[in-house]
mmCIF file of C-alpha atoms in Angstrom:
data_model
loop_
_atom_site.group_PDB
_atom_site.id
_atom_site.type_symbol
_atom_site.label_atom_id
_atom_site.label_comp_id
_atom_site.label_asym_id
_atom_site.label_seq_id
_atom_site.Cartn_x
_atom_site.Cartn_y
_atom_site.Cartn_z
ATOM 1 C CA UNK A 82 -1.253 0.299 20.794
ATOM 2 C CA UNK A 83 -3.231 0.727 17.575
ATOM 3 C CA UNK A 84 -6.192 -1.551 17.030
ATOM 4 C CA UNK A 85 -5.619 -4.206 14.360
ATOM 5 C CA UNK A 86 -7.479 -3.830 11.081
ATOM 6 C CA UNK A 87 -9.998 -6.637 10.666
ATOM 7 C CA UNK A 88 -10.217 -8.768 7.527
ATOM 8 C CA UNK A 89 -13.214 -10.823 6.465
ATOM 9 C CA UNK A 90 -11.634 -14.061 5.200
ATOM 10 C CA UNK A 91 -13.927 -15.398 2.460
ATOM 11 C CA UNK A 92 -13.586 -18.692 0.644
ATOM 12 C CA UNK A 93 -14.546 -22.355 0.509
ATOM 13 C CA UNK A 94 -15.051 -24.013 3.907
ATOM 14 C CA UNK A 95 -16.594 -27.317 2.946
ATOM 15 C CA UNK A 96 -13.898 -29.938 3.557
ATOM 16 C CA UNK A 97 -10.896 -30.513 5.798
ATOM 17 C CA UNK A 98 -8.454 -29.081 3.251
ATOM 18 C CA UNK A 99 -10.414 -25.837 3.021
ATOM 19 C CA UNK A 100 -10.835 -25.582 6.783
ATOM 20 C CA UNK A 101 -7.233 -26.151 7.827
ATOM 21 C CA UNK A 102 -5.871 -24.146 4.892
ATOM 22 C CA UNK A 103 -8.047 -21.172 5.819
ATOM 23 C CA UNK A 104 -7.006 -21.390 9.465
ATOM 24 C CA UNK A 105 -3.286 -21.629 8.705
ATOM 25 C CA UNK A 106 -3.266 -18.799 6.167
ATOM 26 C CA UNK A 107 -5.272 -16.511 8.452
ATOM 27 C CA UNK A 108 -2.788 -17.175 11.258
ATOM 28 C CA UNK A 109 0.218 -16.453 9.041
ATOM 29 C CA UNK A 110 -1.302 -13.213 7.749
ATOM 30 C CA UNK A 111 -1.580 -12.049 11.348
ATOM 31 C CA UNK A 112 1.984 -13.182 12.140
ATOM 32 C CA UNK A 113 3.528 -11.744 8.974
ATOM 33 C CA UNK A 114 1.842 -8.375 9.528
ATOM 34 C CA UNK A 115 3.099 -8.266 13.148
ATOM 35 C CA UNK A 116 -0.498 -8.138 14.318
ATOM 36 C CA UNK A 117 -1.545 -5.184 12.162
ATOM 37 C CA UNK A 118 -4.209 -7.356 10.530
ATOM 38 C CA UNK A 119 -6.616 -9.744 12.239
ATOM 39 C CA UNK A 120 -8.625 -12.239 10.172
ATOM 40 C CA UNK A 121 -12.289 -12.975 10.830
ATOM 41 C CA UNK A 122 -12.792 -16.511 9.497
ATOM 42 C CA UNK A 123 -16.464 -17.548 9.000
ATOM 43 C CA UNK A 124 -15.837 -21.224 9.767
ATOM 44 C CA UNK A 125 -15.083 -20.150 13.340
ATOM 45 C CA UNK A 126 -18.546 -18.705 13.967
ATOM 46 C CA UNK A 127 -21.011 -20.203 11.468
ATOM 47 C CA UNK A 128 -23.494 -22.749 12.813
ATOM 48 C CA UNK A 129 -22.760 -26.367 11.965
ATOM 49 C CA UNK A 130 -26.299 -27.793 11.851
ATOM 50 C CA UNK A 131 -29.638 -26.450 10.605
ATOM 51 C CA UNK A 132 -27.873 -24.112 8.206
ATOM 52 C CA UNK A 133 -30.210 -21.507 6.725
ATOM 53 C CA UNK A 134 -30.648 -17.776 6.340
ATOM 54 C CA UNK A 135 -29.017 -17.189 9.730
ATOM 55 C CA UNK A 136 -25.676 -18.254 8.223
ATOM 56 C CA UNK A 137 -26.068 -15.754 5.402
ATOM 57 C CA UNK A 138 -27.024 -12.963 7.784
ATOM 58 C CA UNK A 139 -24.117 -13.580 10.159
ATOM 59 C CA UNK A 140 -21.679 -13.633 7.245
ATOM 60 C CA UNK A 141 -23.039 -10.414 5.713
ATOM 61 C CA UNK A 142 -22.911 -8.746 9.122
ATOM 62 C CA UNK A 143 -19.260 -9.755 9.438
ATOM 63 C CA UNK A 144 -18.470 -8.433 5.939
ATOM 64 C CA UNK A 145 -20.047 -5.098 6.870
ATOM 65 C CA UNK A 146 -18.214 -4.904 10.181
ATOM 66 C CA UNK A 147 -14.719 -5.729 8.904
ATOM 67 C CA UNK A 148 -12.264 -3.145 7.616
ATOM 68 C CA UNK A 149 -11.121 -5.257 4.644
ATOM 69 C CA UNK A 150 -12.179 -8.277 2.656
ATOM 70 C CA UNK A 151 -9.883 -11.123 1.621
ATOM 71 C CA UNK A 152 -11.464 -13.278 -1.085
ATOM 72 C CA UNK A 153 -10.141 -16.667 -2.176
ATOM 73 C CA UNK A 154 -10.995 -16.940 -5.870
ATOM 74 C CA UNK A 155 -10.005 -20.564 -6.457
ATOM 75 C CA UNK A 156 -11.585 -23.376 -8.441
ATOM 76 C CA UNK A 157 -12.566 -23.733 -12.114
ATOM 77 C CA UNK A 158 -15.710 -21.829 -11.123
ATOM 78 C CA UNK A 159 -15.728 -19.456 -8.157
ATOM 79 C CA UNK A 160 -17.562 -20.376 -4.973
ATOM 80 C CA UNK A 161 -20.920 -18.617 -5.288
ATOM 81 C CA UNK A 162 -21.073 -17.604 -1.623
ATOM 82 C CA UNK A 163 -17.667 -15.943 -1.885
ATOM 83 C CA UNK A 164 -18.841 -13.998 -4.944
ATOM 84 C CA UNK A 165 -21.941 -12.753 -3.083
ATOM 85 C CA UNK A 166 -19.768 -11.637 -0.155
ATOM 86 C CA UNK A 167 -17.353 -9.922 -2.544
ATOM 87 C CA UNK A 168 -20.107 -7.951 -4.257
ATOM 88 C CA UNK A 169 -21.612 -7.015 -0.888
ATOM 89 C CA UNK A 170 -18.191 -5.685 0.153
ATOM 90 C CA UNK A 171 -17.880 -3.698 -3.066
ATOM 91 C CA UNK A 172 -21.353 -2.205 -2.539
ATOM 92 C CA UNK A 173 -19.974 -0.915 0.771
ATOM 93 C CA UNK A 174 -16.704 0.276 -0.848
ATOM 94 C CA UNK A 175 -14.694 -2.003 1.436
ATOM 95 C CA UNK A 176 -11.040 -2.366 0.344
ATOM 96 C CA UNK A 177 -10.378 -5.914 -0.824
ATOM 97 C CA UNK A 178 -7.648 -8.344 -1.793
ATOM 98 C CA UNK A 179 -8.332 -11.275 -4.126
ATOM 99 C CA UNK A 180 -6.157 -14.386 -3.850
ATOM 100 C CA UNK A 181 -5.841 -16.872 -6.700
ATOM 101 C CA UNK A 182 -3.792 -19.963 -5.803
ATOM 102 C CA UNK A 183 -5.425 -22.372 -8.271
ATOM 103 C CA UNK A 184 -3.198 -23.303 -11.221
ATOM 104 C CA UNK A 185 -6.200 -24.131 -13.427
ATOM 105 C CA UNK A 186 -7.140 -21.566 -16.061
ATOM 106 C CA UNK A 187 -10.784 -20.621 -16.456
ATOM 107 C CA UNK A 188 -13.011 -17.588 -16.955
ATOM 108 C CA UNK A 189 -14.164 -15.663 -19.995
ATOM 109 C CA UNK A 190 -11.874 -12.633 -19.865
ATOM 110 C CA UNK A 191 -8.288 -11.918 -20.863
ATOM 111 C CA UNK A 192 -7.102 -10.535 -17.535
ATOM 112 C CA UNK A 193 -8.032 -12.994 -14.774
ATOM 113 C CA UNK A 194 -8.885 -16.677 -14.499
ATOM 114 C CA UNK A 195 -12.467 -16.174 -13.367
ATOM 115 C CA UNK A 196 -15.699 -14.695 -14.710
ATOM 116 C CA UNK A 197 -15.020 -11.186 -15.984
ATOM 117 C CA UNK A 198 -18.139 -9.862 -14.234
ATOM 118 C CA UNK A 199 -16.200 -10.172 -10.961
ATOM 119 C CA UNK A 200 -13.187 -8.220 -12.262
ATOM 120 C CA UNK A 201 -12.059 -4.590 -12.397
ATOM 121 C CA UNK A 202 -13.749 -3.181 -9.314
ATOM 122 C CA UNK A 203 -12.083 -0.289 -7.461
ATOM 123 C CA UNK A 204 -10.063 -0.561 -4.255
ATOM 124 C CA UNK A 205 -9.027 -4.132 -5.079
ATOM 125 C CA UNK A 206 -5.610 -5.798 -5.252
ATOM 126 C CA UNK A 207 -5.096 -9.214 -6.876
ATOM 127 C CA UNK A 208 -2.450 -11.656 -5.618
ATOM 128 C CA UNK A 209 -1.631 -14.703 -7.741
ATOM 129 C CA UNK A 210 0.027 -17.578 -5.886
ATOM 130 C CA UNK A 211 1.857 -20.320 -7.830
ATOM 131 C CA UNK A 212 0.826 -22.833 -5.210
ATOM 132 C CA UNK A 213 2.135 -26.104 -6.662
ATOM 133 C CA UNK A 214 5.457 -24.529 -7.646
ATOM 134 C CA UNK A 215 5.979 -22.856 -4.293
ATOM 135 C CA UNK A 216 4.963 -26.043 -2.483
ATOM 136 C CA UNK A 217 7.511 -28.138 -4.373
ATOM 137 C CA UNK A 218 10.288 -25.619 -3.753
ATOM 138 C CA UNK A 219 9.643 -25.499 -0.019
ATOM 139 C CA UNK A 220 9.085 -29.275 0.150
ATOM 140 C CA UNK A 221 12.510 -29.921 -1.374
ATOM 141 C CA UNK A 222 14.231 -27.512 1.027
ATOM 142 C CA UNK A 223 12.429 -28.392 4.259
ATOM 143 C CA UNK A 224 13.394 -31.246 6.524
ATOM 144 C CA UNK A 225 10.037 -31.566 8.244
ATOM 145 C CA UNK A 226 6.376 -30.867 7.586
ATOM 146 C CA UNK A 227 6.419 -28.129 10.229
ATOM 147 C CA UNK A 228 9.385 -26.414 8.568
ATOM 148 C CA UNK A 229 7.750 -26.630 5.146
ATOM 149 C CA UNK A 230 4.469 -25.229 6.478
ATOM 150 C CA UNK A 231 6.295 -22.334 8.118
ATOM 151 C CA UNK A 232 8.232 -21.482 4.954
ATOM 152 C CA UNK A 233 5.340 -21.961 2.525
ATOM 153 C CA UNK A 234 2.716 -20.012 4.443
ATOM 154 C CA UNK A 235 5.121 -17.202 5.283
ATOM 155 C CA UNK A 236 5.856 -16.988 1.560
ATOM 156 C CA UNK A 237 2.142 -16.937 0.699
ATOM 157 C CA UNK A 238 1.177 -14.475 3.433
ATOM 158 C CA UNK A 239 3.897 -11.938 2.594
ATOM 159 C CA UNK A 240 2.495 -10.705 -0.770
ATOM 160 C CA UNK A 241 -1.007 -10.738 0.719
ATOM 161 C CA UNK A 242 0.077 -8.416 3.529
ATOM 162 C CA UNK A 243 1.831 -6.182 0.990
ATOM 163 C CA UNK A 244 -1.391 -6.041 -1.058
ATOM 164 C CA UNK A 245 -3.392 -5.168 2.057
ATOM 165 C CA UNK A 246 -0.953 -2.351 2.785
ATOM 166 C CA UNK A 247 -1.349 -1.019 -0.766
ATOM 167 C CA UNK A 248 -5.128 -1.206 -0.876
ATOM 168 C CA UNK A 249 -5.322 0.484 2.518
ATOM 169 C CA UNK A 250 -3.872 3.596 0.887
ATOM 170 C CA UNK A 251 -6.540 3.804 -1.822
ATOM 171 C CA UNK A 252 -9.064 6.570 -1.116
ATOM 172 C CA UNK A 253 -12.803 5.898 -0.844
ATOM 173 C CA UNK A 254 -14.834 6.404 -3.994
ATOM 174 C CA UNK A 255 -16.322 9.887 -4.419
ATOM 175 C CA UNK A 256 -19.985 10.035 -3.494
ATOM 176 C CA UNK A 257 -22.724 12.136 -5.143
ATOM 177 C CA UNK A 258 -23.758 15.275 -3.311
ATOM 178 C CA UNK A 259 -26.170 14.644 -0.409
ATOM 179 C CA UNK A 260 -25.230 10.950 -0.487
ATOM 180 C CA UNK A 261 -23.071 9.351 2.187
ATOM 181 C CA UNK A 262 -21.781 6.070 3.521
ATOM 182 C CA UNK A 263 -24.576 6.257 6.075
ATOM 183 C CA UNK A 264 -27.108 5.861 3.261
ATOM 184 C CA UNK A 265 -25.143 3.019 1.668
ATOM 185 C CA UNK A 266 -24.780 1.057 4.893
ATOM 186 C CA UNK A 267 -28.422 1.619 5.816
ATOM 187 C CA UNK A 268 -29.503 0.273 2.425
ATOM 188 C CA UNK A 269 -27.135 -2.700 2.762
ATOM 189 C CA UNK A 270 -28.765 -3.440 6.090
ATOM 190 C CA UNK A 271 -32.236 -3.451 4.504
ATOM 191 C CA UNK A 272 -32.121 -4.903 1.010
ATOM 192 C CA UNK A 273 -31.150 -8.525 1.849
ATOM 193 C CA UNK A 274 -34.238 -8.708 4.109
ATOM 194 C CA UNK A 275 -35.121 -11.942 5.958
ATOM 195 C CA UNK A 276 -33.659 -11.006 9.314
ATOM 196 C CA UNK A 277 -30.503 -9.042 8.505
ATOM 197 C CA UNK A 278 -31.951 -5.699 9.617
ATOM 198 C CA UNK A 279 -32.881 -7.257 12.966
ATOM 199 C CA UNK A 280 -29.345 -8.614 13.381
ATOM 200 C CA UNK A 281 -27.667 -5.419 12.159
ATOM 201 C CA UNK A 282 -29.492 -2.502 13.741
ATOM 202 C CA UNK A 283 -28.920 1.224 13.206
ATOM 203 C CA UNK A 284 -26.652 1.563 16.255
ATOM 204 C CA UNK A 285 -24.423 -1.247 15.014
ATOM 205 C CA UNK A 286 -24.093 0.497 11.658
ATOM 206 C CA UNK A 287 -23.224 3.819 13.288
ATOM 207 C CA UNK A 288 -20.573 2.154 15.456
ATOM 208 C CA UNK A 289 -19.020 0.495 12.397
ATOM 209 C CA UNK A 290 -18.993 3.758 10.444
ATOM 210 C CA UNK A 291 -17.473 5.668 13.347
ATOM 211 C CA UNK A 292 -14.670 3.131 13.733
ATOM 212 C CA UNK A 293 -13.895 3.049 10.005
ATOM 213 C CA UNK A 294 -13.887 6.837 9.776
ATOM 214 C CA UNK A 295 -11.471 7.007 12.703
ATOM 215 C CA UNK A 296 -9.154 4.652 10.799
ATOM 216 C CA UNK A 297 -9.356 6.758 7.643
ATOM 217 C CA UNK A 298 -11.057 4.010 5.638
ATOM 218 C CA UNK A 299 -14.152 6.076 4.761
#
């Protein structure tokens, strides 16, 4: 049996709606993909109290380790932590899917409803979800909350899985001569400083690179 591709699930995790929504969507992505994708959800491993640089380091380590990134770009202004994780993933040329389920329009560009500085990076698919419309449609059809949840989250997860399948086929970016992913990952391990290099040692990086190469992602 092939090993599932791992997805770093990035987004708000600051209230009960965020937390349960993240957990449900992650579960339905795994179900809808028949187990081909497995979500790594930060709320399941971040510390609850005394939150400091250790939270950042654990999250960046998880971004580096995962095969894909899934980034929830909701809100009138994007969650700053999610943006940092997204740019860290793009530094590492990690394939990514952006989800926008917020019906509010914002941003300063013509293409997407968020800051244009976070747009148009390679190996990225964007999925727009008409959340309130889809919710009302499934609410009117469903007889119970469980039935509505099943229908709505299957509907949301399906285009996300399709986007993951598409972005998985995009080739890695070409690298300059005498420059490799080893150099990129080693630099990513070092430049954040403040404990990340101690948490993510050279052997960890080599294991991650070996696994991703075996999957054809690098």
